[in-house]
CSV table of N, CA and C in Angstrom, one decimal:
chain,number,residue,atom,x,y,z
A,13,MET,N,-6.2,12.0,-15.6
A,13,MET,CA,-7.6,12.2,-15.5
A,13,MET,C,-7.9,13.2,-14.4
A,14,GLU,N,-8.8,14.1,-14.7
A,14,GLU,CA,-9.2,15.1,-13.7
A,14,GLU,C,-10.5,14.8,-13.0
A,15,ASN,N,-10.6,15.3,-11.8
A,15,ASN,CA,-11.9,15.1,-11.1
A,15,ASN,C,-12.9,16.2,-11.5
A,16,ARG,N,-14.1,16.2,-11.0
A,16,ARG,CA,-15.1,17.1,-11.4
A,16,ARG,C,-14.7,18.6,-11.1
A,17,ASN,N,-13.8,18.8,-10.2
A,17,ASN,CA,-13.4,20.2,-9.9
A,17,ASN,C,-12.2,20.6,-10.8
A,18,GLY,N,-11.8,19.7,-11.7
A,18,GLY,CA,-10.7,20.1,-12.5
A,18,GLY,C,-9.3,20.0,-11.9
A,19,VAL,N,-9.2,19.4,-10.7
A,19,VAL,CA,-7.9,19.3,-10.0
A,19,VAL,C,-7.4,17.8,-10.2
A,20,PRO,N,-6.3,17.6,-10.8
A,20,PRO,CA,-5.8,16.3,-11.0
A,20,PRO,C,-5.3,15.6,-9.7
A,21,ILE,N,-5.6,14.4,-9.5
A,21,ILE,CA,-5.1,13.6,-8.5
A,21,ILE,C,-3.8,13.0,-9.0
A,22,ILE,N,-2.6,13.3,-8.5
A,22,ILE,CA,-1.4,12.9,-9.1
A,22,ILE,C,-0.7,11.8,-8.3
A,23,GLY,N,-1.3,11.3,-7.3
A,23,GLY,CA,-0.7,10.2,-6.6
A,23,GLY,C,-1.6,9.7,-5.5
A,24,MET,N,-1.3,8.6,-4.9
A,24,MET,CA,-2.1,8.0,-3.9
A,24,MET,C,-1.3,7.1,-3.0
A,25,ASN,N,-1.5,7.1,-1.7
A,25,ASN,CA,-0.9,6.1,-0.8
A,25,ASN,C,-2.0,5.3,-0.2
A,26,VAL,N,-1.7,4.1,0.2
A,26,VAL,CA,-2.7,3.3,0.9
A,26,VAL,C,-2.2,3.1,2.3
A,27,VAL,N,-3.1,3.4,3.3
A,27,VAL,CA,-2.8,3.3,4.7
A,27,VAL,C,-3.6,2.1,5.3
A,28,ILE,N,-2.9,1.2,5.9
A,28,ILE,CA,-3.6,0.0,6.5
A,28,ILE,C,-3.4,-0.1,8.0
A,29,ASP,N,-4.5,-0.2,8.7
A,29,ASP,CA,-4.4,-0.3,10.2
A,29,ASP,C,-3.9,-1.7,10.6
A,30,CYS,N,-3.2,-1.8,11.7
A,30,CYS,CA,-2.7,-3.0,12.2
A,30,CYS,C,-2.3,-2.9,13.6
A,31,ALA,N,-1.9,-4.0,14.2
A,31,ALA,CA,-1.3,-4.0,15.6
A,31,ALA,C,0.2,-3.8,15.6
A,32,ASP,N,0.9,-4.3,14.5
A,32,ASP,CA,2.3,-4.3,14.5
A,32,ASP,C,2.8,-3.9,13.1
A,33,ALA,N,3.2,-2.6,12.9
A,33,ALA,CA,3.6,-2.1,11.6
A,33,ALA,C,4.8,-2.9,11.0
A,34,SER,N,5.7,-3.3,11.9
A,34,SER,CA,6.9,-4.0,11.4
A,34,SER,C,6.6,-5.3,10.7
A,35,ILE,N,5.7,-6.1,11.4
A,35,ILE,CA,5.3,-7.4,10.8
A,35,ILE,C,4.6,-7.2,9.5
A,36,MET,N,3.7,-6.2,9.4
A,36,MET,CA,3.0,-5.9,8.1
A,36,MET,C,4.0,-5.5,7.0
A,37,ALA,N,4.9,-4.5,7.4
A,37,ALA,CA,5.8,-4.0,6.3
A,37,ALA,C,6.7,-5.2,5.9
A,38,ALA,N,7.2,-6.0,6.8
A,38,ALA,CA,8.0,-7.1,6.4
A,38,ALA,C,7.3,-8.1,5.5
A,39,PHE,N,6.0,-8.4,5.8
A,39,PHE,CA,5.2,-9.3,5.1
A,39,PHE,C,5.0,-8.8,3.6
A,40,TYR,N,4.4,-7.6,3.5
A,40,TYR,CA,4.1,-7.0,2.2
A,40,TYR,C,5.3,-6.7,1.4
A,41,SER,N,6.4,-6.3,2.0
A,41,SER,CA,7.6,-6.1,1.3
A,41,SER,C,8.1,-7.3,0.6
A,42,LYS,N,8.1,-8.4,1.4
A,42,LYS,CA,8.5,-9.7,0.8
A,42,LYS,C,7.5,-10.2,-0.2
A,43,LEU,N,6.2,-10.1,0.1
A,43,LEU,CA,5.2,-10.6,-0.8
A,43,LEU,C,5.2,-9.9,-2.2
A,44,MET,N,5.3,-8.6,-2.2
A,44,MET,CA,5.2,-7.8,-3.4
A,44,MET,C,6.6,-7.4,-4.0
A,45,SER,N,7.7,-7.8,-3.3
A,45,SER,CA,9.0,-7.4,-3.7
A,45,SER,C,9.1,-5.8,-3.8
A,46,TRP,N,8.6,-5.1,-2.8
A,46,TRP,CA,8.7,-3.7,-2.7
A,46,TRP,C,9.7,-3.4,-1.6
A,47,GLU,N,10.3,-2.2,-1.7
A,47,GLU,CA,11.3,-1.8,-0.8
A,47,GLU,C,10.7,-1.3,0.5
A,48,TRP,N,11.3,-1.7,1.6
A,48,TRP,CA,10.8,-1.3,3.0
A,48,TRP,C,11.5,0.1,3.2
A,49,THR,N,10.9,1.1,2.8
A,49,THR,CA,11.5,2.5,2.8
A,49,THR,C,11.4,3.3,4.0
A,50,HIS,N,10.5,3.0,4.9
A,50,HIS,CA,10.3,3.7,6.1
A,50,HIS,C,10.1,2.8,7.3
A,51,PRO,N,11.2,2.3,7.9
A,51,PRO,CA,11.1,1.4,9.0
A,51,PRO,C,10.9,2.2,10.3
A,52,ARG,N,9.7,2.8,10.5
A,52,ARG,CA,9.5,3.7,11.7
A,52,ARG,C,8.6,3.0,12.7
A,53,ALA,N,8.7,1.7,12.9
A,53,ALA,CA,7.8,1.0,13.8
A,53,ALA,C,7.8,1.6,15.2
A,54,ASN,N,9.0,2.1,15.6
A,54,ASN,CA,9.1,2.7,17.0
A,54,ASN,C,8.2,4.0,17.1
A,55,GLU,N,7.8,4.5,16.0
A,55,GLU,CA,6.9,5.7,15.9
A,55,GLU,C,5.4,5.3,15.6
A,56,GLY,N,5.2,3.9,15.5
A,56,GLY,CA,3.9,3.4,15.3
A,56,GLY,C,3.5,3.3,13.8
A,57,TRP,N,4.4,3.3,12.9
A,57,TRP,CA,4.1,3.1,11.5
A,57,TRP,C,5.4,2.7,10.8
A,58,ALA,N,5.1,2.1,9.6
A,58,ALA,CA,6.2,1.7,8.7
A,58,ALA,C,5.6,1.7,7.3
A,59,ALA,N,6.5,1.8,6.3
A,59,ALA,CA,5.9,1.9,4.9
A,59,ALA,C,6.9,1.2,3.9
A,60,ILE,N,6.2,0.7,2.8
A,60,ILE,CA,7.0,0.1,1.7
A,60,ILE,C,6.6,0.9,0.5
A,61,THR,N,7.5,0.8,-0.5
A,61,THR,CA,7.3,1.6,-1.7
A,61,THR,C,7.6,0.7,-3.0
A,62,SER,N,6.7,0.9,-3.9
A,62,SER,CA,6.8,0.1,-5.2
A,62,SER,C,7.9,0.7,-6.1
A,63,PRO,N,8.3,0.0,-7.1
A,63,PRO,CA,9.3,0.5,-8.0
A,63,PRO,C,8.7,1.8,-8.7
A,64,THR,N,7.4,1.9,-8.8
A,64,THR,CA,6.8,3.1,-9.5
A,64,THR,C,6.5,4.2,-8.5
A,65,GLY,N,6.7,4.0,-7.2
A,65,GLY,CA,6.5,5.1,-6.2
A,65,GLY,C,5.3,5.0,-5.4
A,66,MET,N,4.4,4.0,-5.6
A,66,MET,CA,3.2,3.8,-4.8
A,66,MET,C,3.7,3.4,-3.4
A,67,VAL,N,3.0,3.9,-2.4
A,67,VAL,CA,3.4,3.7,-1.0
A,67,VAL,C,2.3,3.0,-0.2
A,68,PHE,N,2.6,1.9,0.5
A,68,PHE,CA,1.7,1.3,1.4
A,68,PHE,C,2.2,1.6,2.8
A,69,ILE,N,1.4,2.3,3.6
A,69,ILE,CA,1.8,2.6,5.0
A,69,ILE,C,1.0,1.8,6.0
A,70,PHE,N,1.7,1.2,6.9
A,70,PHE,CA,1.1,0.4,8.0
A,70,PHE,C,1.1,1.2,9.3
A,71,GLN,N,-0.1,1.4,9.8
A,71,GLN,CA,-0.3,2.3,10.9
A,71,GLN,C,-0.8,1.5,12.1
A,72,GLU,N,-0.1,1.5,13.2
A,72,GLU,CA,-0.5,0.8,14.4
A,72,GLU,C,-1.6,1.5,15.1
A,73,VAL,N,-2.6,0.7,15.5
A,73,VAL,CA,-3.8,1.2,16.1
A,73,VAL,C,-4.0,0.5,17.4
A,74,GLU,N,-4.1,1.2,18.5
A,74,GLU,CA,-4.3,0.6,19.8
A,74,GLU,C,-5.7,-0.1,19.8
A,75,GLY,N,-5.7,-1.3,20.3
A,75,GLY,CA,-6.9,-2.1,20.4
A,75,GLY,C,-7.3,-2.6,19.0
A,76,TYR,N,-6.4,-2.7,18.0
A,76,TYR,CA,-6.8,-3.2,16.7
A,76,TYR,C,-7.5,-4.5,16.7
A,77,GLN,N,-8.6,-4.6,16.0
A,77,GLN,CA,-9.3,-5.9,15.8
A,77,GLN,C,-9.3,-6.2,14.4
A,78,PRO,N,-8.8,-7.4,14.0
A,78,PRO,CA,-8.7,-7.8,12.6
A,78,PRO,C,-10.1,-8.0,12.1
A,79,PRO,N,-10.3,-7.8,10.8
A,79,PRO,CA,-11.6,-8.1,10.2
A,79,PRO,C,-11.9,-9.6,10.1
A,80,MET,N,-13.2,-9.9,10.1
A,80,MET,CA,-13.7,-11.3,10.0
A,80,MET,C,-13.9,-11.6,8.6
A,81,TRP,N,-13.4,-12.7,8.1
A,81,TRP,CA,-13.7,-13.2,6.7
A,81,TRP,C,-14.0,-14.7,6.8
A,82,PRO,N,-15.1,-15.1,6.2
A,82,PRO,CA,-16.1,-14.2,5.6
A,82,PRO,C,-16.9,-13.5,6.7
A,83,TRP,N,-17.6,-12.4,6.3
A,83,TRP,CA,-18.3,-11.5,7.2
A,83,TRP,C,-19.2,-12.3,8.1
A,84,GLN,N,-19.3,-11.8,9.4
A,84,GLN,CA,-20.2,-12.4,10.4
A,84,GLN,C,-20.9,-11.3,11.2
A,85,GLU,N,-22.1,-11.5,11.4
A,85,GLU,CA,-22.9,-10.5,12.2
A,85,GLU,C,-22.2,-10.2,13.5
A,86,GLY,N,-22.1,-8.9,13.8
A,86,GLY,CA,-21.5,-8.4,15.1
A,86,GLY,C,-20.0,-8.4,15.1
A,87,LYS,N,-19.3,-8.8,14.1
A,87,LYS,CA,-17.9,-8.9,14.1
A,87,LYS,C,-17.3,-7.8,13.2
A,88,GLN,N,-16.1,-7.4,13.4
A,88,GLN,CA,-15.5,-6.4,12.5
A,88,GLN,C,-15.4,-6.8,11.1
A,89,ALA,N,-16.1,-6.1,10.2
A,89,ALA,CA,-16.1,-6.5,8.8
A,89,ALA,C,-14.9,-5.9,8.1
A,90,GLN,N,-14.5,-6.5,6.9
A,90,GLN,CA,-13.4,-5.9,6.1
A,90,GLN,C,-13.8,-4.6,5.6
A,91,MET,N,-12.9,-3.7,5.5
A,91,MET,CA,-13.2,-2.3,5.0
A,91,MET,C,-12.7,-2.2,3.6
A,92,LEU,N,-11.7,-2.9,3.3
A,92,LEU,CA,-11.1,-3.0,1.9
A,92,LEU,C,-10.3,-4.3,1.8
A,93,HIS,N,-10.0,-4.7,0.6
A,93,HIS,CA,-9.1,-5.8,0.4
A,93,HIS,C,-8.3,-5.5,-0.8
A,94,LEU,N,-7.1,-6.1,-0.9
A,94,LEU,CA,-6.3,-5.9,-2.1
A,94,LEU,C,-6.5,-7.1,-3.0
A,95,ASP,N,-6.5,-6.9,-4.3
A,95,ASP,CA,-6.5,-7.9,-5.3
A,95,ASP,C,-5.1,-7.8,-6.0
A,96,LEU,N,-4.3,-8.8,-5.8
A,96,LEU,CA,-2.9,-8.9,-6.3
A,96,LEU,C,-2.9,-9.9,-7.4
A,97,PHE,N,-2.3,-9.5,-8.6
A,97,PHE,CA,-2.4,-10.4,-9.8
A,97,PHE,C,-1.0,-11.0,-10.1
A,98,VAL,N,-1.0,-12.3,-10.4
A,98,VAL,CA,0.2,-13.0,-10.8
A,98,VAL,C,-0.1,-13.8,-12.1
A,99,ASN,N,1.0,-14.3,-12.7
A,99,ASN,CA,0.8,-15.0,-13.9
A,99,ASN,C,0.4,-16.5,-13.6
A,100,ASN,N,0.9,-17.0,-12.5
A,100,ASN,CA,0.7,-18.4,-12.1
A,100,ASN,C,0.1,-18.4,-10.7
A,101,LEU,N,-1.2,-18.8,-10.6
A,101,LEU,CA,-1.9,-18.8,-9.4
A,101,LEU,C,-1.3,-19.7,-8.3
A,102,GLU,N,-0.9,-20.9,-8.7
A,102,GLU,CA,-0.4,-21.8,-7.7
A,102,GLU,C,1.0,-21.3,-7.1
A,103,GLU,N,1.8,-20.7,-8.0
A,103,GLU,CA,3.1,-20.2,-7.6
A,103,GLU,C,2.8,-18.9,-6.7
A,104,GLY,N,1.9,-18.1,-7.0
A,104,GLY,CA,1.5,-16.9,-6.3
A,104,GLY,C,1.1,-17.3,-4.9
A,105,VAL,N,0.2,-18.3,-4.8
A,105,VAL,CA,-0.3,-18.7,-3.5
A,105,VAL,C,0.8,-19.3,-2.6
A,106,GLU,N,1.6,-20.1,-3.2
A,106,GLU,CA,2.7,-20.7,-2.5
A,106,GLU,C,3.7,-19.6,-2.0
A,107,HIS,N,4.0,-18.6,-2.8
A,107,HIS,CA,4.8,-17.5,-2.4
A,107,HIS,C,4.2,-16.8,-1.2
A,108,ALA,N,2.9,-16.5,-1.3
A,108,ALA,CA,2.2,-15.8,-0.2
A,108,ALA,C,2.3,-16.6,1.1
A,109,ILE,N,2.1,-17.9,1.0
A,109,ILE,CA,2.2,-18.7,2.2
A,109,ILE,C,3.6,-18.7,2.8
A,110,LYS,N,4.6,-18.7,2.0
A,110,LYS,CA,6.0,-18.7,2.4
A,110,LYS,C,6.3,-17.3,3.1
A,111,CYS,N,5.6,-16.3,2.7
A,111,CYS,CA,5.8,-14.9,3.3
A,111,CYS,C,5.0,-14.8,4.6
A,112,GLY,N,4.1,-15.7,4.9
A,112,GLY,CA,3.4,-15.6,6.1
A,112,GLY,C,1.9,-15.5,6.0
A,113,ALA,N,1.3,-15.6,4.8
A,113,ALA,CA,-0.1,-15.5,4.6
A,113,ALA,C,-0.7,-16.9,4.9
A,114,LYS,N,-2.0,-16.9,5.2
A,114,LYS,CA,-2.8,-18.1,5.3
A,114,LYS,C,-3.9,-18.1,4.3
A,115,ILE,N,-4.2,-19.3,3.8
A,115,ILE,CA,-5.3,-19.4,2.8
A,115,ILE,C,-6.6,-19.6,3.6
A,116,THR,N,-7.7,-18.9,3.2
A,116,THR,CA,-9.0,-19.0,3.9
A,116,THR,C,-9.7,-20.4,3.6
A,117,ASP,N,-10.5,-20.8,4.5
A,117,ASP,CA,-11.3,-22.0,4.2
A,117,ASP,C,-12.4,-21.7,3.1
A,118,GLU,N,-12.9,-20.5,3.1
A,118,GLU,CA,-13.9,-20.2,2.2
A,118,GLU,C,-13.3,-19.6,0.9
A,119,GLN,N,-13.5,-20.3,-0.2
A,119,GLN,CA,-13.0,-19.8,-1.6
A,119,GLN,C,-14.2,-19.8,-2.5
A,120,TYR,N,-14.2,-18.7,-3.3
A,120,TYR,CA,-15.4,-18.5,-4.2
A,120,TYR,C,-15.1,-18.5,-5.7
A,121,PHE,N,-13.8,-18.5,-6.1
A,121,PHE,CA,-13.4,-18.4,-7.5
A,121,PHE,C,-12.3,-19.4,-7.8
A,122,LYS,N,-12.3,-19.8,-9.1
A,122,LYS,CA,-11.2,-20.7,-9.5
A,122,LYS,C,-10.0,-20.0,-10.0
A,123,THR,N,-10.1,-18.7,-10.3
A,123,THR,CA,-9.0,-17.9,-10.8
A,123,THR,C,-8.3,-17.0,-9.8
A,124,SER,N,-8.8,-17.2,-8.5
A,124,SER,CA,-8.1,-16.4,-7.4
A,124,SER,C,-8.3,-17.2,-6.1
A,125,LYS,N,-7.5,-16.8,-5.2
A,125,LYS,CA,-7.6,-17.4,-3.8
A,125,LYS,C,-7.6,-16.3,-2.8
A,126,THR,N,-8.5,-16.4,-1.8
A,126,THR,CA,-8.6,-15.5,-0.7
A,126,THR,C,-7.6,-15.9,0.3
A,127,MET,N,-6.7,-15.0,0.7
A,127,MET,CA,-5.7,-15.2,1.7
A,127,MET,C,-5.9,-14.2,2.9
A,128,ILE,N,-5.2,-14.5,4.0
A,128,ILE,CA,-5.2,-13.6,5.2
A,128,ILE,C,-3.8,-13.2,5.5
A,129,ASP,N,-3.6,-11.9,5.6
A,129,ASP,CA,-2.2,-11.4,6.0
A,129,ASP,C,-2.0,-11.5,7.5
A,130,PRO,N,-0.8,-11.2,8.0
A,130,PRO,CA,-0.5,-11.4,9.4
A,130,PRO,C,-1.3,-10.6,10.3
A,131,ALA,N,-2.0,-9.5,9.9
A,131,ALA,CA,-2.9,-8.7,10.8
A,131,ALA,C,-4.3,-9.1,10.6
A,132,GLY,N,-4.6,-10.1,9.8
A,132,GLY,CA,-5.9,-10.6,9.6
A,132,GLY,C,-6.7,-10.0,8.5
A,133,HIS,N,-6.1,-9.2,7.7
A,133,HIS,CA,-6.8,-8.6,6.5
A,133,HIS,C,-6.9,-9.6,5.4
A,134,PRO,N,-8.1,-9.7,4.8
A,134,PRO,CA,-8.2,-10.6,3.7
A,134,PRO,C,-7.6,-9.9,2.4
A,135,PHE,N,-7.0,-10.7,1.6
A,135,PHE,CA,-6.5,-10.2,0.3
A,135,PHE,C,-6.6,-11.3,-0.7
A,136,CYS,N,-6.6,-11.0,-2.0
A,136,CYS,CA,-6.8,-12.0,-3.0
A,136,CYS,C,-5.5,-12.1,-3.9
A,137,ILE,N,-5.1,-13.3,-4.2
A,137,ILE,CA,-4.1,-13.5,-5.3
A,137,ILE,C,-4.9,-14.1,-6.4
A,138,GLY,N,-4.7,-13.5,-7.6
A,138,GLY,CA,-5.5,-14.0,-8.7
A,138,GLY,C,-4.7,-13.8,-10.0
A,139,THR,N,-5.4,-14.3,-11.1
A,139,THR,CA,-4.8,-14.1,-12.4
A,139,THR,C,-5.8,-13.2,-13.2
A,140,TYR,N,-5.4,-12.7,-14.3
A,140,TYR,CA,-6.3,-11.9,-15.1
A,140,TYR,C,-7.2,-12.8,-16.0
A,141,THR,N,-7.2,-14.1,-15.8
A,141,THR,CA,-8.0,-15.0,-16.5
A,141,THR,C,-9.5,-14.8,-16.1
A,142,HIS,N,-10.4,-14.8,-17.0
A,142,HIS,CA,-11.8,-14.6,-16.7
A,142,HIS,C,-12.4,-15.9,-16.1
A,143,GLU,N,-13.2,-15.7,-15.1
A,143,GLU,CA,-13.8,-16.8,-14.4
A,143,GLU,C,-14.8,-17.5,-15.3
A,144,PRO,N,-14.7,-18.9,-15.4
A,144,PRO,CA,-15.7,-19.6,-16.3
A,144,PRO,C,-17.1,-19.4,-15.8
A,145,VAL,N,-18.0,-19.3,-16.7
A,145,VAL,CA,-19.4,-19.0,-16.3
A,145,VAL,C,-20.2,-20.3,-16.1
């Protein structure tokens, strides 16, 4: 697909701020079964790569403040979150917890669960099942 200028976007990386790049790379590498391709934590970053070549980069930020979930006035709000899909929600949540995630107290859907990664970022584990109305 081309953008309005006719220049195709042929790839994309996701960069996630954190306090410790190694912890985040280890967590997401295990959670998503992606290869830890760039263990550069001594340089302030690390990255994992999917089998199809998508890269998640974890970038250490001095004074990093984790986002607050759910949102609270005057606190760092989430800037993005990941929706990860599995075939079996219970198994996916159990796997995420074994990798180091925590389940949030606030849940809004039956077909997904909001979790927190080691740096405090919310993410969701869900199924492609439609939410009952």
